[in-house]
Amino acid sequence: MGDQNSGNPLLGEQTASHEVVPFLLRHSLGARRLRVALVGTYAPRSCGIATFSADVREQLIRHAGGMDIDVYALDGPDSGLVYAQDVHVIGAQNREDYLRAARAINDSCADVVWIQHEFGIFGGADGALIAELVDRLAAPVLITFHTVLAKPSAGQRAVMEHLLSRCSRVMVMSQQGRQLLMSTYRAPGGIIEVIEHGAPDRPFRTAQKAKHRMGLAGKKVLTTFGLLGPGKGLETAIAAMPAILREHPDTVYRIVGATHPVLVARDGESYRQGLMAQAEALGVSHAILWNNRFLAIEDLLEQLECCDIYLSPYPGLDQSTSGTLSYAVALGKAVVSTPYVHARELLADGVGCLIEPNAPDAIAEAVNDLLSSPQRLLELQRRAYERGRRTTWPHFARASAHLVRNTLAARPQRVEPAVVPELAAVWNMSDGTGMLQHAVGPVPDRRHGYCTDDNARALMLMNVAKGITEAERMRWSGIYGAFLFHAWNPDAGRFRNFMRFDRQWCEEVGSQDSNGRALWALGHTVEHSPIRELRNWAGRMVDDVLPGLNDLDAPRALAFGALGCCALLRGGWQSAQANERIALACETLARLVTMHRRPDWLWFEQGLAYDNPRLSQALIEGGGMLGRPEWVDAGMETLAWIMDCQTSAQGFFRPVGSESFDQRGLWKPFDQQPLEAQAAVEAARAAWMASGDEAWIRQAHQAYQWFFGANDRGVAVADIASGRCCDGVTPRGRNENSGAESILAFHLSHYALAAMNREARPYAKAGTDLGNSTG
């Protein structure tokens, strides 16, 4: 799957530096086939999931149409299996293989990832390594749970609940499985769909012709097929044979299938040999016919057609899926089965005979009754065949294709960047103290109070907002400005950050980043506020606070402070301290780039965190302000790199998810936050102003369209009419909460883009069109 360090280190993409490809040219579901990444075991591996996965691919291609299906096959260590050339192989015990598979799937522009889940096929405790894959997948995930345990261990429950938290849709093959997912694992019912296991579509035939072909003419044939192991209940069926043979001595029991490979690897053929010894001891070995091989589908169906009665004596009643049972019913075989989950549902209403588990006498009684009444046997076979029409592969393929399409991310809507968002959501989150931090849905959550970070952003919004009166602007600028003024702690020489709803500070000194952002807001006010008195107040406050902020050294705090000082100087305020602050910040940031630079890594830190483009933006603006072109070049180069990292293979904006901030390696795409789109828009604007390269205009529009559905889930997080913005994009879609940071990121992104369009008047039309091509 390629070198992990090649191309885009975030997602493995091979895009040239500074290349910005319009979304319209790189992604259009309406213009191309649907691409599905199918993950599970796969042929030639000998297991039921592998057979099912191969059937899924074949049947969807045959009956659904319009789909390309890429296979990612789980393989055991030292299996020696040779897979088809177009199959990607994942070593089940190898974490790096899961990471490479995630990158390959993301690079492939997969629309849906369909995972076949069974605990035994994934590596780690209880198959926990599957999380290394699903946590890094950007496309919506559909999971088929082939087993849903009613009494999971703590580890099994943890794996199941984690998978359920990541997937967009779930498929199970029984109603019982659906109920268990909701009751035991707290899965939302709205994402779960029941689709019965598929089966071949063949005409109804009695077994006589097939018996003749198989050399079984004149015999009454019982059959069980599938991989052999203790969970099949074969011991019970063999124990029933003496009673069956007493009434019907011409009966044979055909056991078709190889011993499970895992069992063979551990114990050799001791299980099969034990069954043979049991038959010998009971005096029925002559009536037990063994076919010790894993059969291809056509061969298997031929074997099954010569069967009169199919035995499914599983001792465990939690089995939610049995492909062998589905095949038997679809071919019109009378079935005698224990009442495990799948059997109870498929054989209900007289479709088959249900008997208690671990009961040889019950098997013998049911089999003898059917063999003694050919008419009743034929009627049961016909009922089974009619029931099986609902599970044939064409039905399965159509239902599955519908489910896959329902799993797709929605298509983004076209939004004109010129449309100004309403400020209602801002006012909703604000009171006489300032802007509250968090919300539950659209309702402010007073329990978390206020913070300097958000009130600094709110003041910046008041500096540029359109459509409000001067009195309104002064009122709200005064409230947000008063919060910053009160946040300043002269004794500590720092801003506080968090305040409770009762206006009591939670701390005496806030984080470095909050101090840098407060300084930025003050400088922004000097440059942009239309109210002269506010500009003067902000300039004087910068003079007061700058000496206390000299020891800020965190990269983002340096960047925020430098951006504030650049704004201060552009606004005409004279400050030698501001010049010094910009120089110190840019020198430090440039040194960090040099320190951490590697052939595949062009960044300020060893990992990526939040607000990443701000570091580059500070170098671009600071270098321009102080006449240091080498800083501007470093800012442009690093910004191109991070924007490439944050561009999906489909061409839309994909920020580093908050789940993997400061982590090395293959980052996780979720949760995606509005703050990241704002940083991308504003940094792209700075790059355009420094270079005149109109590719940055397209980058800014691309990031802005993220708010309206040009993202990995196709969900609009922002609403123009209310000005509300939800808190991000999660694996399940939109985070419905709407806090201050998100709302302000949306509004400030709009005004930065609007300013760019005014400044780039000759390119505004082209830029707008490219930006809206995501719609």
mmCIF file of C-alpha atoms in Angstrom, residues 183-468:
data_model
loop_
_atom_site.group_PDB
_atom_site.id
_atom_site.type_symbol
_atom_site.label_atom_id
_atom_site.label_comp_id
_atom_site.label_asym_id
_atom_site.label_seq_id
_atom_site.Cartn_x
_atom_site.Cartn_y
_atom_site.Cartn_z
ATOM 1 C CA SER A 183 -30.563 -2.675 24.643
ATOM 2 C CA THR A 184 -27.105 -4.011 25.461
ATOM 3 C CA TYR A 185 -24.856 -1.588 23.571
ATOM 4 C CA ARG A 186 -27.028 1.571 23.578
ATOM 5 C CA ALA A 187 -26.941 1.910 19.795
ATOM 6 C CA PRO A 188 -29.478 4.331 18.285
ATOM 7 C CA GLY A 189 -32.140 2.348 16.479
ATOM 8 C CA GLY A 190 -32.291 4.804 13.603
ATOM 9 C CA ILE A 191 -28.921 3.730 12.234
ATOM 10 C CA ILE A 192 -29.565 -0.054 12.367
ATOM 11 C CA GLU A 193 -31.029 -1.980 9.461
ATOM 12 C CA VAL A 194 -31.866 -5.673 9.310
ATOM 13 C CA ILE A 195 -30.970 -7.405 6.042
ATOM 14 C CA GLU A 196 -31.138 -11.180 6.069
ATOM 15 C CA HIS A 197 -28.122 -13.188 4.940
ATOM 16 C CA GLY A 198 -28.123 -13.659 1.181
ATOM 17 C CA ALA A 199 -28.438 -17.027 -0.512
ATOM 18 C CA PRO A 200 -28.371 -18.500 -4.041
ATOM 19 C CA ASP A 201 -31.432 -18.255 -6.265
ATOM 20 C CA ARG A 202 -32.077 -21.701 -7.754
ATOM 21 C CA PRO A 203 -35.224 -23.468 -8.929
ATOM 22 C CA PHE A 204 -36.952 -25.774 -6.445
ATOM 23 C CA ARG A 205 -35.846 -29.371 -6.938
ATOM 24 C CA THR A 206 -36.301 -32.548 -4.960
ATOM 25 C CA ALA A 207 -33.096 -34.357 -4.050
ATOM 26 C CA GLN A 208 -33.545 -37.420 -6.297
ATOM 27 C CA LYS A 209 -31.556 -36.299 -9.348
ATOM 28 C CA ALA A 210 -28.767 -34.864 -7.218
ATOM 29 C CA LYS A 211 -28.611 -38.096 -5.208
ATOM 30 C CA HIS A 212 -28.242 -40.071 -8.403
ATOM 31 C CA ARG A 213 -25.361 -37.833 -9.556
ATOM 32 C CA MET A 214 -23.676 -38.178 -6.165
ATOM 33 C CA GLY A 215 -24.023 -41.986 -6.011
ATOM 34 C CA LEU A 216 -26.623 -41.773 -3.214
ATOM 35 C CA ALA A 217 -29.663 -43.106 -5.059
ATOM 36 C CA GLY A 218 -32.057 -44.846 -2.685
ATOM 37 C CA LYS A 219 -30.608 -43.142 0.391
ATOM 38 C CA LYS A 220 -32.278 -40.737 2.788
ATOM 39 C CA VAL A 221 -29.731 -37.970 3.200
ATOM 40 C CA LEU A 222 -29.117 -35.746 6.191
ATOM 41 C CA THR A 223 -26.515 -33.000 5.799
ATOM 42 C CA THR A 224 -24.560 -30.450 7.800
ATOM 43 C CA PHE A 225 -21.995 -28.261 6.043
ATOM 44 C CA GLY A 226 -19.523 -25.576 6.996
ATOM 45 C CA LEU A 227 -16.246 -25.353 8.876
ATOM 46 C CA LEU A 228 -16.111 -28.002 11.578
ATOM 47 C CA GLY A 229 -15.698 -27.074 15.219
ATOM 48 C CA PRO A 230 -17.293 -27.673 18.630
ATOM 49 C CA GLY A 231 -19.810 -24.895 18.064
ATOM 50 C CA LYS A 232 -21.563 -26.861 15.299
ATOM 51 C CA GLY A 233 -23.125 -29.438 17.615
ATOM 52 C CA LEU A 234 -22.045 -32.356 15.424
ATOM 53 C CA GLU A 235 -21.573 -34.590 18.478
ATOM 54 C CA THR A 236 -25.298 -34.286 19.202
ATOM 55 C CA ALA A 237 -26.299 -35.113 15.630
ATOM 56 C CA ILE A 238 -24.032 -38.190 15.581
ATOM 57 C CA ALA A 239 -25.497 -39.280 18.918
ATOM 58 C CA ALA A 240 -28.966 -39.174 17.315
ATOM 59 C CA MET A 241 -27.992 -41.520 14.467
ATOM 60 C CA PRO A 242 -28.604 -44.881 16.237
ATOM 61 C CA ALA A 243 -32.261 -43.971 16.836
ATOM 62 C CA ILE A 244 -32.638 -42.676 13.272
ATOM 63 C CA LEU A 245 -31.080 -45.782 11.745
ATOM 64 C CA ARG A 246 -33.356 -48.099 13.730
ATOM 65 C CA GLU A 247 -36.384 -46.644 11.921
ATOM 66 C CA HIS A 248 -34.701 -45.695 8.646
ATOM 67 C CA PRO A 249 -31.642 -47.890 8.092
ATOM 68 C CA ASP A 250 -31.093 -46.443 4.604
ATOM 69 C CA THR A 251 -30.215 -43.026 6.064
ATOM 70 C CA VAL A 252 -26.766 -41.406 5.735
ATOM 71 C CA TYR A 253 -25.480 -38.289 7.475
ATOM 72 C CA ARG A 254 -23.136 -36.255 5.270
ATOM 73 C CA ILE A 255 -20.765 -33.919 7.132
ATOM 74 C CA VAL A 256 -19.429 -31.573 4.463
ATOM 75 C CA GLY A 257 -16.594 -29.198 5.191
ATOM 76 C CA ALA A 258 -13.043 -28.854 6.436
ATOM 77 C CA THR A 259 -12.103 -28.441 10.076
ATOM 78 C CA HIS A 260 -11.801 -24.762 11.024
ATOM 79 C CA PRO A 261 -8.230 -23.598 10.192
ATOM 80 C CA VAL A 262 -7.754 -22.075 13.636
ATOM 81 C CA LEU A 263 -8.673 -25.397 15.225
ATOM 82 C CA VAL A 264 -6.358 -27.280 12.878
ATOM 83 C CA ALA A 265 -3.471 -24.918 13.673
ATOM 84 C CA ARG A 266 -4.012 -25.459 17.398
ATOM 85 C CA ASP A 267 -5.069 -29.112 17.668
ATOM 86 C CA GLY A 268 -4.597 -30.658 14.248
ATOM 87 C CA GLU A 269 -7.492 -32.943 13.237
ATOM 88 C CA SER A 270 -8.137 -34.183 16.760
ATOM 89 C CA TYR A 271 -11.691 -32.762 16.727
ATOM 90 C CA ARG A 272 -12.691 -34.626 13.557
ATOM 91 C CA GLN A 273 -10.966 -37.750 14.787
ATOM 92 C CA GLY A 274 -12.959 -37.521 18.008
ATOM 93 C CA LEU A 275 -16.196 -37.363 16.032
ATOM 94 C CA MET A 276 -15.140 -40.394 14.001
ATOM 95 C CA ALA A 277 -14.318 -42.289 17.178
ATOM 96 C CA GLN A 278 -17.744 -41.377 18.568
ATOM 97 C CA ALA A 279 -19.453 -42.711 15.430
ATOM 98 C CA GLU A 280 -17.401 -45.910 15.604
ATOM 99 C CA ALA A 281 -18.293 -46.429 19.261
ATOM 100 C CA LEU A 282 -21.997 -45.953 18.488
ATOM 101 C CA GLY A 283 -21.853 -48.367 15.567
ATOM 102 C CA VAL A 284 -22.938 -45.736 13.032
ATOM 103 C CA SER A 285 -19.648 -44.980 11.273
ATOM 104 C CA HIS A 286 -20.925 -46.705 8.116
ATOM 105 C CA ALA A 287 -23.723 -44.114 7.888
ATOM 106 C CA ILE A 288 -21.496 -41.046 8.374
ATOM 107 C CA LEU A 289 -20.051 -39.711 5.117
ATOM 108 C CA TRP A 290 -17.216 -37.210 5.437
ATOM 109 C CA ASN A 291 -16.264 -34.610 2.826
ATOM 110 C CA ASN A 292 -13.177 -33.051 4.331
ATOM 111 C CA ARG A 293 -12.641 -29.949 2.219
ATOM 112 C CA PHE A 294 -13.663 -26.313 1.924
ATOM 113 C CA LEU A 295 -15.931 -26.217 -1.099
ATOM 114 C CA ALA A 296 -16.374 -23.625 -3.806
ATOM 115 C CA ILE A 297 -19.928 -22.285 -3.994
ATOM 116 C CA GLU A 298 -21.069 -24.279 -7.036
ATOM 117 C CA ASP A 299 -19.687 -27.515 -5.587
ATOM 118 C CA LEU A 300 -21.268 -26.741 -2.241
ATOM 119 C CA LEU A 301 -24.692 -26.147 -3.804
ATOM 120 C CA GLU A 302 -24.441 -29.438 -5.668
ATOM 121 C CA GLN A 303 -23.671 -31.183 -2.374
ATOM 122 C CA LEU A 304 -26.569 -29.453 -0.673
ATOM 123 C CA GLU A 305 -29.106 -30.282 -3.374
ATOM 124 C CA CYS A 306 -28.851 -34.000 -2.660
ATOM 125 C CA CYS A 307 -29.983 -33.391 0.928
ATOM 126 C CA ASP A 308 -33.451 -34.302 2.276
ATOM 127 C CA ILE A 309 -33.048 -32.800 5.737
ATOM 128 C CA TYR A 310 -30.517 -30.224 6.816
ATOM 129 C CA LEU A 311 -29.329 -30.481 10.445
ATOM 130 C CA SER A 312 -28.229 -27.346 12.284
ATOM 131 C CA PRO A 313 -27.764 -28.519 15.898
ATOM 132 C CA TYR A 314 -25.760 -25.549 17.252
ATOM 133 C CA PRO A 315 -25.470 -25.807 21.054
ATOM 134 C CA GLY A 316 -25.081 -22.023 21.523
ATOM 135 C CA LEU A 317 -28.264 -20.004 21.106
ATOM 136 C CA ASP A 318 -26.633 -16.579 20.555
ATOM 137 C CA GLN A 319 -25.688 -17.302 16.932
ATOM 138 C CA SER A 320 -27.223 -14.339 15.112
ATOM 139 C CA THR A 321 -26.089 -15.271 11.597
ATOM 140 C CA SER A 322 -25.640 -18.584 9.830
ATOM 141 C CA GLY A 323 -24.905 -18.509 6.131
ATOM 142 C CA THR A 324 -25.243 -22.286 5.957
ATOM 143 C CA LEU A 325 -28.789 -22.093 7.311
ATOM 144 C CA SER A 326 -29.686 -19.382 4.790
ATOM 145 C CA TYR A 327 -28.385 -21.519 1.941
ATOM 146 C CA ALA A 328 -30.312 -24.580 3.095
ATOM 147 C CA VAL A 329 -33.603 -22.698 3.366
ATOM 148 C CA ALA A 330 -33.124 -20.930 0.022
ATOM 149 C CA LEU A 331 -32.596 -24.268 -1.696
ATOM 150 C CA GLY A 332 -35.796 -25.639 -0.167
ATOM 151 C CA LYS A 333 -34.403 -28.066 2.371
ATOM 152 C CA ALA A 334 -36.305 -29.257 5.403
ATOM 153 C CA VAL A 335 -34.357 -28.011 8.416
ATOM 154 C CA VAL A 336 -34.102 -29.439 11.914
ATOM 155 C CA SER A 337 -32.365 -26.901 14.085
ATOM 156 C CA THR A 338 -31.782 -25.732 17.618
ATOM 157 C CA PRO A 339 -33.475 -22.381 18.326
ATOM 158 C CA TYR A 340 -30.482 -20.073 18.030
ATOM 159 C CA VAL A 341 -31.236 -16.454 17.049
ATOM 160 C CA HIS A 342 -31.042 -16.833 13.283
ATOM 161 C CA ALA A 343 -32.941 -20.114 13.265
ATOM 162 C CA ARG A 344 -35.781 -18.754 15.423
ATOM 163 C CA GLU A 345 -36.385 -15.950 12.938
ATOM 164 C CA LEU A 346 -35.761 -17.749 9.644
ATOM 165 C CA LEU A 347 -37.659 -20.924 10.568
ATOM 166 C CA ALA A 348 -40.617 -19.248 12.255
ATOM 167 C CA ASP A 349 -44.208 -19.973 11.179
ATOM 168 C CA GLY A 350 -43.583 -23.613 10.326
ATOM 169 C CA VAL A 351 -40.676 -23.056 7.925
ATOM 170 C CA GLY A 352 -38.543 -25.589 9.833
ATOM 171 C CA CYS A 353 -38.436 -27.775 12.929
ATOM 172 C CA LEU A 354 -36.962 -26.256 16.098
ATOM 173 C CA ILE A 355 -35.691 -28.605 18.795
ATOM 174 C CA GLU A 356 -33.950 -28.065 22.115
ATOM 175 C CA PRO A 357 -30.138 -27.960 22.114
ATOM 176 C CA ASN A 358 -27.881 -30.832 23.181
ATOM 177 C CA ALA A 359 -30.766 -33.283 22.761
ATOM 178 C CA PRO A 360 -30.040 -36.295 20.476
ATOM 179 C CA ASP A 361 -33.491 -37.738 21.175
ATOM 180 C CA ALA A 362 -35.166 -34.544 19.932
ATOM 181 C CA ILE A 363 -33.149 -34.640 16.699
ATOM 182 C CA ALA A 364 -33.991 -38.293 16.147
ATOM 183 C CA GLU A 365 -37.690 -37.744 16.770
ATOM 184 C CA ALA A 366 -37.932 -34.783 14.379
ATOM 185 C CA VAL A 367 -35.943 -36.526 11.640
ATOM 186 C CA ASN A 368 -37.870 -39.803 11.940
ATOM 187 C CA ASP A 369 -41.228 -38.000 11.803
ATOM 188 C CA LEU A 370 -40.252 -36.261 8.552
ATOM 189 C CA LEU A 371 -38.709 -39.321 6.921
ATOM 190 C CA SER A 372 -41.792 -41.354 7.810
ATOM 191 C CA SER A 373 -44.072 -38.875 6.029
ATOM 192 C CA PRO A 374 -42.786 -37.989 2.551
ATOM 193 C CA GLN A 375 -45.729 -35.654 1.987
ATOM 194 C CA ARG A 376 -45.051 -33.696 5.148
ATOM 195 C CA LEU A 377 -41.354 -33.602 4.253
ATOM 196 C CA LEU A 378 -42.178 -32.189 0.808
ATOM 197 C CA GLU A 379 -44.527 -29.583 2.269
ATOM 198 C CA LEU A 380 -41.838 -28.422 4.694
ATOM 199 C CA GLN A 381 -39.320 -28.207 1.872
ATOM 200 C CA ARG A 382 -41.690 -26.077 -0.203
ATOM 201 C CA ARG A 383 -42.369 -23.729 2.742
ATOM 202 C CA ALA A 384 -38.642 -23.354 3.221
ATOM 203 C CA TYR A 385 -38.157 -22.599 -0.467
ATOM 204 C CA GLU A 386 -40.872 -19.938 -0.449
ATOM 205 C CA ARG A 387 -39.368 -18.333 2.643
ATOM 206 C CA GLY A 388 -35.968 -18.403 0.979
ATOM 207 C CA ARG A 389 -37.188 -16.234 -1.912
ATOM 208 C CA ARG A 390 -36.894 -13.266 0.492
ATOM 209 C CA THR A 391 -33.189 -13.917 1.022
ATOM 210 C CA THR A 392 -31.881 -14.605 -2.475
ATOM 211 C CA TRP A 393 -28.850 -12.680 -3.637
ATOM 212 C CA PRO A 394 -30.767 -10.286 -5.923
ATOM 213 C CA HIS A 395 -32.950 -9.251 -2.951
ATOM 214 C CA PHE A 396 -29.915 -9.008 -0.705
ATOM 215 C CA ALA A 397 -27.950 -6.977 -3.249
ATOM 216 C CA ARG A 398 -30.746 -4.457 -3.778
ATOM 217 C CA ALA A 399 -31.304 -4.018 -0.049
ATOM 218 C CA SER A 400 -27.564 -3.706 0.609
ATOM 219 C CA ALA A 401 -27.060 -1.225 -2.206
ATOM 220 C CA HIS A 402 -29.877 0.871 -0.764
ATOM 221 C CA LEU A 403 -28.200 0.745 2.655
ATOM 222 C CA VAL A 404 -24.820 1.719 1.193
ATOM 223 C CA ARG A 405 -26.367 4.693 -0.567
ATOM 224 C CA ASN A 406 -28.120 5.723 2.645
ATOM 225 C CA THR A 407 -24.714 5.652 4.342
ATOM 226 C CA LEU A 408 -23.264 8.146 1.871
ATOM 227 C CA ALA A 409 -22.387 11.618 3.033
ATOM 228 C CA ALA A 410 -24.985 14.117 1.867
ATOM 229 C CA ARG A 411 -24.062 16.380 -1.011
ATOM 230 C CA PRO A 412 -23.081 19.926 -0.016
ATOM 231 C CA GLN A 413 -25.370 22.829 -0.789
ATOM 232 C CA ARG A 414 -24.373 25.882 -2.782
ATOM 233 C CA VAL A 415 -23.913 28.961 -0.601
ATOM 234 C CA GLU A 416 -22.962 32.367 -1.971
ATOM 235 C CA PRO A 417 -20.093 33.810 0.070
ATOM 236 C CA ALA A 418 -21.575 37.272 -0.436
ATOM 237 C CA VAL A 419 -24.574 36.431 1.778
ATOM 238 C CA VAL A 420 -24.018 37.945 5.228
ATOM 239 C CA PRO A 421 -24.878 35.696 8.208
ATOM 240 C CA GLU A 422 -27.305 37.116 10.728
ATOM 241 C CA LEU A 423 -26.012 37.986 14.191
ATOM 242 C CA ALA A 424 -28.926 36.457 16.114
ATOM 243 C CA ALA A 425 -26.817 33.512 17.293
ATOM 244 C CA VAL A 426 -24.171 35.890 18.651
ATOM 245 C CA TRP A 427 -26.742 37.881 20.648
ATOM 246 C CA ASN A 428 -28.301 34.623 21.877
ATOM 247 C CA MET A 429 -24.979 33.635 23.473
ATOM 248 C CA SER A 430 -24.279 37.075 24.964
ATOM 249 C CA ASP A 431 -25.409 38.956 28.069
ATOM 250 C CA GLY A 432 -24.282 41.970 30.050
ATOM 251 C CA THR A 433 -21.090 40.199 31.153
ATOM 252 C CA GLY A 434 -19.921 38.948 27.787
ATOM 253 C CA MET A 435 -20.297 35.947 25.523
ATOM 254 C CA LEU A 436 -20.935 32.593 27.180
ATOM 255 C CA GLN A 437 -18.630 29.720 26.185
ATOM 256 C CA HIS A 438 -20.814 26.714 25.526
ATOM 257 C CA ALA A 439 -24.313 25.684 24.520
ATOM 258 C CA VAL A 440 -26.499 22.607 24.607
ATOM 259 C CA GLY A 441 -27.966 22.627 21.140
ATOM 260 C CA PRO A 442 -28.744 26.313 20.551
ATOM 261 C CA VAL A 443 -29.317 27.074 24.258
ATOM 262 C CA PRO A 444 -26.486 28.792 26.183
ATOM 263 C CA ASP A 445 -25.046 26.640 28.952
ATOM 264 C CA ARG A 446 -24.393 28.915 31.920
ATOM 265 C CA ARG A 447 -22.629 26.180 33.873
ATOM 266 C CA HIS A 448 -19.423 26.824 31.930
ATOM 267 C CA GLY A 449 -19.492 30.601 32.209
ATOM 268 C CA TYR A 450 -17.290 32.801 30.038
ATOM 269 C CA CYS A 451 -13.718 32.956 28.773
ATOM 270 C CA THR A 452 -11.328 35.586 27.490
ATOM 271 C CA ASP A 453 -10.692 33.608 24.293
ATOM 272 C CA ASP A 454 -14.314 33.908 23.140
ATOM 273 C CA ASN A 455 -14.803 37.506 24.210
ATOM 274 C CA ALA A 456 -11.635 38.460 22.355
ATOM 275 C CA ARG A 457 -13.066 36.857 19.214
ATOM 276 C CA ALA A 458 -16.431 38.553 19.824
ATOM 277 C CA LEU A 459 -14.729 41.954 20.012
ATOM 278 C CA MET A 460 -12.980 41.209 16.718
ATOM 279 C CA LEU A 461 -16.356 40.399 15.162
ATOM 280 C CA MET A 462 -17.799 43.697 16.325
ATOM 281 C CA ASN A 463 -14.920 45.467 14.605
ATOM 282 C CA VAL A 464 -15.913 44.125 11.183
ATOM 283 C CA ALA A 465 -19.609 43.169 11.415
ATOM 284 C CA LYS A 466 -22.009 44.703 8.912
ATOM 285 C CA GLY A 467 -25.672 45.529 9.277
ATOM 286 C CA ILE A 468 -25.638 46.898 12.825
#
